[in-house]
Amino acid sequence: MRVAVSGSSGFVGSALCASLSADGHEVVRLVRREATDVLEAQWDPARGHLDAGVLTGVEAVVNLSGAGVGDRRWSRSYRRIIRESRVRSTALLASAIAQLPEPPRVFVSASGIALYGPDRDAEPLDEDSAPGDGFLAALCEEWEQAAAPAKAAGVAVCHPRFGIVMDRSGGALGAMLPLFSWGLGGALGGGHQFWSPISLHDTVRALRFLIEEHGCVGPYNLTVPEPVSNAEFSRILAAQLRRPRLLPVPGVALQLALGAYADEVLGSLFVLPRRLLQAGFTFDHPAAWSIVRAAV
Ligand SMILES: NC(=O)c1ccc[n+]([C@@H]2O[C@H](COP(=O)([O-])OP(=O)(O)OC[C@H]3O[C@@H](n4cnc5c(N)ncnc54)[C@H](OP(=O)(O)O)[C@@H]3O)[C@@H](O)[C@H]2O)c1
């Protein structure tokens, strides 16, 4: 299969591309710098430049672009970058897809469980749950809606709503591990909040499931079937790291250490992957302990 991927240099994108290439699929990487080989195509989402021809013959397009939400503090100007880097790149890809005489079969365009809001306590949330409040929730809605031209062109549009993707190589866990190695990390900011993580390994498998021919369309929560409280996650991680006495981290220390990631890990979201399970996907790491064992 020929697959085009944007955001291919990122935490999820590089793992997805490696997995697809290892299985013999042809991966065309959309890159914002100059292309350096035949399997790269340059685009400029900020300026709206994309030659739709580079998507000719592509069966699936996977859009993972977006300025890092945890990279910097959220000033007003950085919030604009966070929003525009997602909405504009999605809209550009969707309109390029819609122009093609033979569009790809499927367009998988990233979203996040932040759509349900920063904090929903212990409310079970699935893909039918109402969106929440706040900057990221509104952004996720707009991000998903930006794919509308591809949908109107008859393409199966899937929105993986990523939970907290876990691997030691990056993301929230990569940012948190230094805290744990300093002996901190027990019960972040109180510990009562629910987390809805997913291993990087299962994230890649789920993305591949969405682009394979399982008839998938619409939003899919990419989160484990068994969300976990932060206190329990910390206990499991501490045991795995053989550091049984981690000190609790007050929210304010976490804000300083993790920047904007702190907002993601301090809120409570009990998200269930109902549609992924109904479609027949099975998790290799369905629970926190299996994610931690695989990631650390
Ligand atoms: N990881 C998670 O836990 C998580 C959770 C929820 C949602 N998500 C979303 O899923 C997507 C992939 O996640 P990730 O963890 O792989 O993110 P990532 O590591 O930050 O990678 C995102 C990629 O987007 C591209 N990018 C960076 N700045 C950009 C800009 N200003 N305009 C357009 N493209 C830009 C870069 O790729 P190039 O340089 O190759 O263009 C970058 O490698 C992101 O949109 C992220 O928000 C991730």
mmCIF file of C-alpha atoms and ligand atoms in Angstrom:
data_model
loop_
_atom_site.group_PDB
_atom_site.id
_atom_site.type_symbol
_atom_site.label_atom_id
_atom_site.label_comp_id
_atom_site.label_asym_id
_atom_site.label_seq_id
_atom_site.Cartn_x
_atom_site.Cartn_y
_atom_site.Cartn_z
ATOM 1 C CA MET A 1 0.000 0.000 0.000
ATOM 2 C CA ARG A 2 1.173 3.568 -0.710
ATOM 3 C CA VAL A 3 0.594 5.788 2.323
ATOM 4 C CA ALA A 4 1.276 9.520 2.718
ATOM 5 C CA VAL A 5 2.119 10.760 6.212
ATOM 6 C CA SER A 6 2.402 14.329 7.488
ATOM 7 C CA GLY A 7 4.103 15.048 10.814
ATOM 8 C CA SER A 8 6.243 12.020 10.010
ATOM 9 C CA SER A 9 9.244 13.258 11.996
ATOM 10 C CA GLY A 10 7.221 13.334 15.246
ATOM 11 C CA PHE A 11 6.870 10.949 18.170
ATOM 12 C CA VAL A 12 3.937 9.022 16.651
ATOM 13 C CA GLY A 13 4.742 9.685 12.980
ATOM 14 C CA SER A 14 8.254 8.281 13.087
ATOM 15 C CA ALA A 15 7.044 5.090 14.810
ATOM 16 C CA LEU A 16 4.187 4.715 12.307
ATOM 17 C CA CYS A 17 6.450 5.238 9.273
ATOM 18 C CA ALA A 18 9.020 2.772 10.605
ATOM 19 C CA SER A 19 6.308 0.163 11.174
ATOM 20 C CA LEU A 20 4.746 0.612 7.710
ATOM 21 C CA SER A 21 8.123 0.602 5.930
ATOM 22 C CA ALA A 22 9.248 -2.491 7.823
ATOM 23 C CA ASP A 23 6.219 -4.325 6.420
ATOM 24 C CA GLY A 24 7.013 -3.286 2.855
ATOM 25 C CA HIS A 25 4.507 -0.428 2.452
ATOM 26 C CA GLU A 26 5.593 2.595 0.453
ATOM 27 C CA VAL A 27 5.542 5.651 2.720
ATOM 28 C CA VAL A 28 5.541 9.146 1.219
ATOM 29 C CA ARG A 29 6.549 11.650 3.901
ATOM 30 C CA LEU A 30 5.207 15.177 3.575
ATOM 31 C CA VAL A 31 8.032 17.344 4.911
ATOM 32 C CA ARG A 32 8.165 21.089 5.617
ATOM 33 C CA ARG A 33 11.880 21.291 4.815
ATOM 34 C CA GLU A 34 13.366 20.539 1.419
ATOM 35 C CA ALA A 35 12.730 16.966 0.253
ATOM 36 C CA THR A 36 15.882 14.876 0.284
ATOM 37 C CA ASP A 37 14.753 11.649 -1.398
ATOM 38 C CA VAL A 38 12.091 10.348 -3.753
ATOM 39 C CA LEU A 39 9.840 9.234 -0.917
ATOM 40 C CA GLU A 40 9.659 12.769 0.488
ATOM 41 C CA ALA A 41 7.455 15.578 -0.826
ATOM 42 C CA GLN A 42 7.759 19.139 0.372
ATOM 43 C CA TRP A 43 4.698 21.062 1.509
ATOM 44 C CA ASP A 44 4.172 24.298 3.384
ATOM 45 C CA PRO A 45 1.008 24.102 5.485
ATOM 46 C CA ALA A 46 1.557 27.576 6.976
ATOM 47 C CA ARG A 47 1.469 29.134 3.495
ATOM 48 C CA GLY A 48 -1.102 26.737 2.061
ATOM 49 C CA HIS A 49 1.264 25.091 -0.445
ATOM 50 C CA LEU A 50 0.757 21.450 -1.363
ATOM 51 C CA ASP A 51 0.980 19.911 -4.796
ATOM 52 C CA ALA A 52 -2.015 17.552 -4.791
ATOM 53 C CA GLY A 53 -0.177 15.452 -7.402
ATOM 54 C CA VAL A 54 2.093 14.029 -4.684
ATOM 55 C CA LEU A 55 -0.969 12.176 -3.369
ATOM 56 C CA THR A 56 -1.637 10.441 -6.698
ATOM 57 C CA GLY A 57 -1.825 6.682 -6.242
ATOM 58 C CA VAL A 58 -1.893 6.985 -2.458
ATOM 59 C CA GLU A 59 -4.400 4.690 -0.737
ATOM 60 C CA ALA A 60 -4.276 6.284 2.710
ATOM 61 C CA VAL A 61 -3.243 9.701 4.034
ATOM 62 C CA VAL A 62 -2.321 10.028 7.707
ATOM 63 C CA ASN A 63 -2.158 13.548 9.122
ATOM 64 C CA LEU A 64 -0.150 13.898 12.339
ATOM 65 C CA SER A 65 0.965 17.524 11.977
ATOM 66 C CA GLY A 66 0.884 20.077 14.717
ATOM 67 C CA ALA A 67 3.194 22.288 16.748
ATOM 68 C CA GLY A 68 3.996 20.538 20.042
ATOM 69 C CA VAL A 69 1.494 21.292 22.825
ATOM 70 C CA GLY A 70 4.109 20.511 25.465
ATOM 71 C CA ASP A 71 7.030 22.261 23.781
ATOM 72 C CA ARG A 72 6.539 25.767 25.155
ATOM 73 C CA ARG A 73 4.412 27.769 27.548
ATOM 74 C CA TRP A 74 1.094 28.743 26.016
ATOM 75 C CA SER A 75 1.432 32.437 25.301
ATOM 76 C CA ARG A 76 -1.294 33.974 23.185
ATOM 77 C CA SER A 77 0.933 33.735 20.088
ATOM 78 C CA TYR A 78 1.892 30.106 20.786
ATOM 79 C CA ARG A 79 -1.775 29.178 21.196
ATOM 80 C CA ARG A 80 -2.338 30.572 17.719
ATOM 81 C CA ILE A 81 0.521 28.422 16.380
ATOM 82 C CA ILE A 82 -0.877 25.334 18.139
ATOM 83 C CA ARG A 83 -4.287 25.936 16.561
ATOM 84 C CA GLU A 84 -3.262 27.021 13.065
ATOM 85 C CA SER A 85 -0.624 24.317 12.636
ATOM 86 C CA ARG A 86 -3.391 21.734 13.047
ATOM 87 C CA VAL A 87 -6.424 23.317 11.443
ATOM 88 C CA ARG A 88 -4.602 24.712 8.402
ATOM 89 C CA SER A 89 -2.631 21.563 7.637
ATOM 90 C CA THR A 90 -5.773 19.439 7.925
ATOM 91 C CA ALA A 91 -7.786 21.799 5.705
ATOM 92 C CA LEU A 92 -4.977 21.888 3.135
ATOM 93 C CA LEU A 93 -4.681 18.108 2.993
ATOM 94 C CA ALA A 94 -8.461 17.648 2.868
ATOM 95 C CA SER A 95 -8.888 20.059 -0.028
ATOM 96 C CA ALA A 96 -5.942 18.499 -1.926
ATOM 97 C CA ILE A 97 -7.507 15.057 -1.416
ATOM 98 C CA ALA A 98 -10.873 16.348 -2.641
ATOM 99 C CA GLN A 99 -9.278 17.662 -5.868
ATOM 100 C CA LEU A 100 -7.862 14.306 -6.923
ATOM 101 C CA PRO A 101 -9.651 12.466 -9.729
ATOM 102 C CA GLU A 102 -9.050 9.270 -7.731
ATOM 103 C CA PRO A 103 -8.832 10.246 -4.070
ATOM 104 C CA PRO A 104 -7.334 7.955 -1.421
ATOM 105 C CA ARG A 105 -9.661 5.451 0.209
ATOM 106 C CA VAL A 106 -9.071 6.769 3.711
ATOM 107 C CA PHE A 107 -7.908 9.974 5.414
ATOM 108 C CA VAL A 108 -6.811 9.465 9.021
ATOM 109 C CA SER A 109 -6.496 12.884 10.632
ATOM 110 C CA ALA A 110 -5.308 13.273 14.206
ATOM 111 C CA SER A 111 -7.378 14.620 17.063
ATOM 112 C CA GLY A 112 -7.198 14.172 20.828
ATOM 113 C CA ILE A 113 -9.252 13.177 23.859
ATOM 114 C CA ALA A 114 -8.771 16.787 24.960
ATOM 115 C CA LEU A 115 -11.939 17.226 22.878
ATOM 116 C CA TYR A 116 -13.862 15.995 25.950
ATOM 117 C CA GLY A 117 -12.432 18.851 28.003
ATOM 118 C CA PRO A 118 -9.717 19.328 30.539
ATOM 119 C CA ASP A 119 -11.552 17.618 33.406
ATOM 120 C CA ARG A 120 -14.649 15.361 33.438
ATOM 121 C CA ASP A 121 -13.982 13.662 36.789
ATOM 122 C CA ALA A 122 -15.066 9.966 36.614
ATOM 123 C CA GLU A 123 -17.677 10.339 33.855
ATOM 124 C CA PRO A 124 -17.262 7.491 31.333
ATOM 125 C CA LEU A 125 -16.629 9.138 27.963
ATOM 126 C CA ASP A 126 -16.966 7.515 24.567
ATOM 127 C CA GLU A 127 -17.126 8.871 21.034
ATOM 128 C CA ASP A 128 -20.787 9.916 21.504
ATOM 129 C CA SER A 129 -20.013 12.042 24.562
ATOM 130 C CA ALA A 130 -20.448 15.788 24.218
ATOM 131 C CA PRO A 131 -17.295 17.859 23.749
ATOM 132 C CA GLY A 132 -15.976 19.697 26.789
ATOM 133 C CA ASP A 133 -14.899 23.263 27.403
ATOM 134 C CA GLY A 134 -11.626 25.084 27.000
ATOM 135 C CA PHE A 135 -8.995 25.881 24.407
ATOM 136 C CA LEU A 136 -7.968 22.314 23.479
ATOM 137 C CA ALA A 137 -11.547 21.028 23.319
ATOM 138 C CA ALA A 138 -12.582 23.793 20.922
ATOM 139 C CA LEU A 139 -9.397 23.242 18.927
ATOM 140 C CA CYS A 140 -10.044 19.497 18.581
ATOM 141 C CA GLU A 141 -13.564 20.150 17.283
ATOM 142 C CA GLU A 142 -12.270 22.646 14.735
ATOM 143 C CA TRP A 143 -9.401 20.297 13.809
ATOM 144 C CA GLU A 144 -11.835 17.466 13.039
ATOM 145 C CA GLN A 145 -14.195 19.747 11.114
ATOM 146 C CA ALA A 146 -11.294 20.925 8.920
ATOM 147 C CA ALA A 147 -11.300 17.483 7.250
ATOM 148 C CA ALA A 148 -14.824 18.063 5.865
ATOM 149 C CA PRO A 149 -13.778 18.537 2.190
ATOM 150 C CA ALA A 150 -12.296 15.010 2.128
ATOM 151 C CA LYS A 151 -15.491 13.619 3.646
ATOM 152 C CA ALA A 152 -17.585 15.483 1.060
ATOM 153 C CA ALA A 153 -15.439 13.868 -1.666
ATOM 154 C CA GLY A 154 -16.505 10.424 -0.409
ATOM 155 C CA VAL A 155 -13.271 9.552 1.416
ATOM 156 C CA ALA A 156 -13.538 7.557 4.658
ATOM 157 C CA VAL A 157 -12.359 10.140 7.200
ATOM 158 C CA CYS A 158 -11.213 8.750 10.564
ATOM 159 C CA HIS A 159 -10.233 10.843 13.571
ATOM 160 C CA PRO A 160 -8.012 9.020 16.054
ATOM 161 C CA ARG A 161 -8.607 10.892 19.311
ATOM 162 C CA PHE A 162 -5.265 10.163 20.948
ATOM 163 C CA GLY A 163 -5.089 9.572 24.667
ATOM 164 C CA ILE A 164 -1.770 10.093 26.452
ATOM 165 C CA VAL A 165 0.601 8.200 24.148
ATOM 166 C CA MET A 166 3.168 6.466 26.324
ATOM 167 C CA ASP A 167 6.719 5.494 25.518
ATOM 168 C CA ARG A 168 9.985 6.325 27.148
ATOM 169 C CA SER A 169 11.191 7.880 23.879
ATOM 170 C CA GLY A 170 8.928 10.941 24.101
ATOM 171 C CA GLY A 171 5.499 12.395 24.789
ATOM 172 C CA ALA A 172 4.162 12.909 28.304
ATOM 173 C CA LEU A 173 5.937 9.874 29.805
ATOM 174 C CA GLY A 174 9.247 10.920 28.267
ATOM 175 C CA ALA A 175 8.762 14.337 29.884
ATOM 176 C CA MET A 176 7.783 12.809 33.245
ATOM 177 C CA LEU A 177 10.503 10.187 33.596
ATOM 178 C CA PRO A 178 13.137 12.668 34.853
ATOM 179 C CA LEU A 179 10.772 13.505 37.753
ATOM 180 C CA PHE A 180 10.519 9.833 38.642
ATOM 181 C CA SER A 181 14.254 9.369 38.405
ATOM 182 C CA TRP A 182 14.617 12.174 40.986
ATOM 183 C CA GLY A 183 12.372 10.164 43.318
ATOM 184 C CA LEU A 184 9.315 12.338 42.656
ATOM 185 C CA GLY A 185 6.181 11.274 40.805
ATOM 186 C CA GLY A 186 3.920 9.731 43.462
ATOM 187 C CA ALA A 187 0.339 10.970 42.966
ATOM 188 C CA LEU A 188 0.774 13.948 40.665
ATOM 189 C CA GLY A 189 -1.194 16.941 41.942
ATOM 190 C CA GLY A 190 -3.425 14.794 44.204
ATOM 191 C CA GLY A 191 -3.651 11.526 42.287
ATOM 192 C CA HIS A 192 -7.444 11.169 42.138
ATOM 193 C CA GLN A 193 -7.659 12.078 38.463
ATOM 194 C CA PHE A 194 -8.219 9.425 35.797
ATOM 195 C CA TRP A 195 -5.752 8.989 32.977
ATOM 196 C CA SER A 196 -6.557 7.466 29.623
ATOM 197 C CA PRO A 197 -3.190 6.405 28.209
ATOM 198 C CA ILE A 198 -2.215 4.156 25.298
ATOM 199 C CA SER A 199 1.162 2.667 24.490
ATOM 200 C CA LEU A 200 3.002 3.966 21.434
ATOM 201 C CA HIS A 201 3.028 0.371 20.181
ATOM 202 C CA ASP A 202 -0.801 0.118 20.305
ATOM 203 C CA THR A 203 -1.122 3.639 18.888
ATOM 204 C CA VAL A 204 0.767 2.541 15.777
ATOM 205 C CA ARG A 205 -1.275 -0.681 15.582
ATOM 206 C CA ALA A 206 -4.536 1.265 15.917
ATOM 207 C CA LEU A 207 -3.532 3.757 13.201
ATOM 208 C CA ARG A 208 -2.683 0.859 10.933
ATOM 209 C CA PHE A 209 -6.033 -0.750 11.790
ATOM 210 C CA LEU A 210 -7.826 2.463 10.736
ATOM 211 C CA ILE A 211 -6.057 2.576 7.367
ATOM 212 C CA GLU A 212 -6.585 -1.108 6.660
ATOM 213 C CA GLU A 213 -9.860 -2.222 5.143
ATOM 214 C CA HIS A 214 -12.042 -2.634 8.232
ATOM 215 C CA GLY A 215 -14.646 -0.100 7.059
ATOM 216 C CA CYS A 216 -13.627 2.425 9.725
ATOM 217 C CA VAL A 217 -14.977 5.965 9.540
ATOM 218 C CA GLY A 218 -15.545 8.728 12.109
ATOM 219 C CA PRO A 219 -13.968 9.355 15.532
ATOM 220 C CA TYR A 220 -12.072 6.661 17.450
ATOM 221 C CA ASN A 221 -10.737 7.052 20.974
ATOM 222 C CA LEU A 222 -7.179 5.702 21.078
ATOM 223 C CA THR A 223 -7.074 4.915 24.790
ATOM 224 C CA VAL A 224 -6.812 1.703 26.787
ATOM 225 C CA PRO A 225 -10.048 -0.086 27.731
ATOM 226 C CA GLU A 226 -9.106 0.295 31.407
ATOM 227 C CA PRO A 227 -8.370 3.917 32.361
ATOM 228 C CA VAL A 228 -6.370 4.259 35.542
ATOM 229 C CA SER A 229 -6.171 6.764 38.381
ATOM 230 C CA ASN A 230 -3.005 8.792 38.472
ATOM 231 C CA ALA A 231 -2.198 7.408 41.930
ATOM 232 C CA GLU A 232 -2.445 3.848 40.611
ATOM 233 C CA PHE A 233 -0.374 4.681 37.534
ATOM 234 C CA SER A 234 2.307 6.220 39.744
ATOM 235 C CA ARG A 235 2.322 3.130 41.968
ATOM 236 C CA ILE A 236 2.774 0.843 38.947
ATOM 237 C CA LEU A 237 5.491 3.042 37.461
ATOM 238 C CA ALA A 238 7.311 3.271 40.800
ATOM 239 C CA ALA A 239 7.255 -0.528 41.139
ATOM 240 C CA GLN A 240 8.577 -0.953 37.602
ATOM 241 C CA LEU A 241 11.370 1.547 38.290
ATOM 242 C CA ARG A 242 12.034 -0.156 41.643
ATOM 243 C CA ARG A 243 11.464 3.126 43.468
ATOM 244 C CA PRO A 244 8.724 2.203 45.934
ATOM 245 C CA ARG A 245 8.760 5.494 47.851
ATOM 246 C CA LEU A 246 8.086 8.215 45.338
ATOM 247 C CA LEU A 247 7.216 11.585 46.861
ATOM 248 C CA PRO A 248 3.971 13.254 45.796
ATOM 249 C CA VAL A 249 4.379 16.077 43.293
ATOM 250 C CA PRO A 250 2.321 19.186 44.020
ATOM 251 C CA GLY A 251 0.520 20.635 40.979
ATOM 252 C CA VAL A 252 2.625 23.775 41.061
ATOM 253 C CA ALA A 253 5.914 21.821 40.864
ATOM 254 C CA LEU A 254 4.471 19.834 38.017
ATOM 255 C CA GLN A 255 3.532 23.017 36.176
ATOM 256 C CA LEU A 256 7.138 24.170 36.488
ATOM 257 C CA ALA A 257 8.652 20.850 35.415
ATOM 258 C CA LEU A 258 6.277 19.924 32.626
ATOM 259 C CA GLY A 259 4.945 23.233 31.353
ATOM 260 C CA ALA A 260 1.780 22.812 29.326
ATOM 261 C CA TYR A 261 1.880 19.000 29.666
ATOM 262 C CA ALA A 262 0.897 19.527 33.299
ATOM 263 C CA ASP A 263 -2.613 20.599 32.251
ATOM 264 C CA GLU A 264 -3.025 17.323 30.410
ATOM 265 C CA VAL A 265 -1.897 15.119 33.276
ATOM 266 C CA LEU A 266 -3.687 17.007 36.067
ATOM 267 C CA GLY A 267 -7.190 16.861 34.532
ATOM 268 C CA SER A 268 -9.367 13.755 34.854
ATOM 269 C CA LEU A 269 -10.624 12.012 31.710
ATOM 270 C CA PHE A 270 -12.104 8.492 31.872
ATOM 271 C CA VAL A 271 -12.179 7.731 28.152
ATOM 272 C CA LEU A 272 -13.195 4.393 26.638
ATOM 273 C CA PRO A 273 -12.243 3.119 23.153
ATOM 274 C CA ARG A 274 -15.785 1.890 22.420
ATOM 275 C CA ARG A 275 -15.699 2.250 18.622
ATOM 276 C CA LEU A 276 -12.235 0.713 18.239
ATOM 277 C CA LEU A 277 -13.303 -2.352 20.248
ATOM 278 C CA GLN A 278 -16.577 -2.632 18.307
ATOM 279 C CA ALA A 279 -14.574 -2.566 15.062
ATOM 280 C CA GLY A 280 -12.607 -5.588 16.290
ATOM 281 C CA PHE A 281 -9.331 -4.007 17.406
ATOM 282 C CA THR A 282 -7.522 -5.785 20.217
ATOM 283 C CA PHE A 283 -4.922 -4.141 22.460
ATOM 284 C CA ASP A 284 -1.525 -5.701 23.108
ATOM 285 C CA HIS A 285 -1.268 -3.390 26.153
ATOM 286 C CA PRO A 286 -4.822 -3.034 27.513
ATOM 287 C CA ALA A 287 -3.955 -1.833 31.009
ATOM 288 C CA ALA A 288 -1.575 0.551 32.742
ATOM 289 C CA TRP A 289 0.768 -2.163 33.989
ATOM 290 C CA SER A 290 1.269 -3.561 30.474
ATOM 291 C CA ILE A 291 1.895 -0.064 29.068
ATOM 292 C CA VAL A 292 4.463 0.655 31.775
ATOM 293 C CA ARG A 293 6.171 -2.686 31.356
ATOM 294 C CA ALA A 294 6.444 -2.088 27.592
ATOM 295 C CA ALA A 295 7.459 1.572 27.864
ATOM 296 C CA VAL A 296 10.017 1.658 30.647
HETATM 297 N N1 LIG B 1 1.474 12.143 21.667
HETATM 298 C C1 LIG B 1 0.332 12.306 22.328
HETATM 299 O O1 LIG B 1 0.193 11.873 23.502
HETATM 300 C C2 LIG B 1 -0.817 13.008 21.660
HETATM 301 C C3 LIG B 1 -2.013 13.165 22.381
HETATM 302 C C4 LIG B 1 -3.073 13.826 21.778
HETATM 303 C C5 LIG B 1 -2.950 14.316 20.470
HETATM 304 N N2 LIG B 1 -1.766 14.140 19.801
HETATM 305 C C6 LIG B 1 -1.644 14.714 18.445
HETATM 306 O O2 LIG B 1 -1.232 13.760 17.502
HETATM 307 C C7 LIG B 1 -0.347 14.352 16.546
HETATM 308 C C8 LIG B 1 0.966 13.575 16.548
HETATM 309 O O3 LIG B 1 1.464 13.553 17.875
HETATM 310 P P1 LIG B 1 3.031 13.478 18.178
HETATM 311 O O4 LIG B 1 3.154 13.183 19.623
HETATM 312 O O5 LIG B 1 3.695 12.611 17.174
HETATM 313 O O6 LIG B 1 3.451 14.997 17.933
HETATM 314 P P2 LIG B 1 4.927 15.580 17.674
HETATM 315 O O7 LIG B 1 5.984 14.623 18.109
HETATM 316 O O8 LIG B 1 4.936 16.949 18.278
HETATM 317 O O9 LIG B 1 5.022 15.671 16.097
HETATM 318 C C9 LIG B 1 4.185 16.522 15.366
HETATM 319 C C10 LIG B 1 4.832 16.807 14.021
HETATM 320 O O10 LIG B 1 4.111 17.892 13.419
HETATM 321 C C11 LIG B 1 4.989 18.654 12.590
HETATM 322 N N3 LIG B 1 4.938 20.052 13.028
HETATM 323 C C12 LIG B 1 5.601 20.652 14.052
HETATM 324 N N4 LIG B 1 5.335 21.957 14.076
HETATM 325 C C13 LIG B 1 4.495 22.205 13.050
HETATM 326 C C14 LIG B 1 3.877 23.369 12.540
HETATM 327 N N5 LIG B 1 4.058 24.561 13.118
HETATM 328 N N6 LIG B 1 3.053 23.251 11.458
HETATM 329 C C15 LIG B 1 2.832 22.032 10.876
HETATM 330 N N7 LIG B 1 3.442 20.901 11.298
HETATM 331 C C16 LIG B 1 4.225 20.984 12.380
HETATM 332 C C17 LIG B 1 6.397 18.091 12.781
HETATM 333 O O11 LIG B 1 6.655 17.195 11.703
HETATM 334 P P3 LIG B 1 7.435 17.663 10.385
HETATM 335 O O12 LIG B 1 8.574 18.527 10.847
HETATM 336 O O13 LIG B 1 7.875 16.355 9.799
HETATM 337 O O14 LIG B 1 6.451 18.412 9.552
HETATM 338 C C18 LIG B 1 6.281 17.300 14.074
HETATM 339 O O15 LIG B 1 7.214 16.261 14.113
HETATM 340 C C19 LIG B 1 -0.135 15.815 16.963
HETATM 341 O O16 LIG B 1 -0.975 16.645 16.211
HETATM 342 C C20 LIG B 1 -0.571 15.801 18.424
HETATM 343 O O17 LIG B 1 -1.125 17.016 18.863
HETATM 344 C C21 LIG B 1 -0.699 13.487 20.356
#
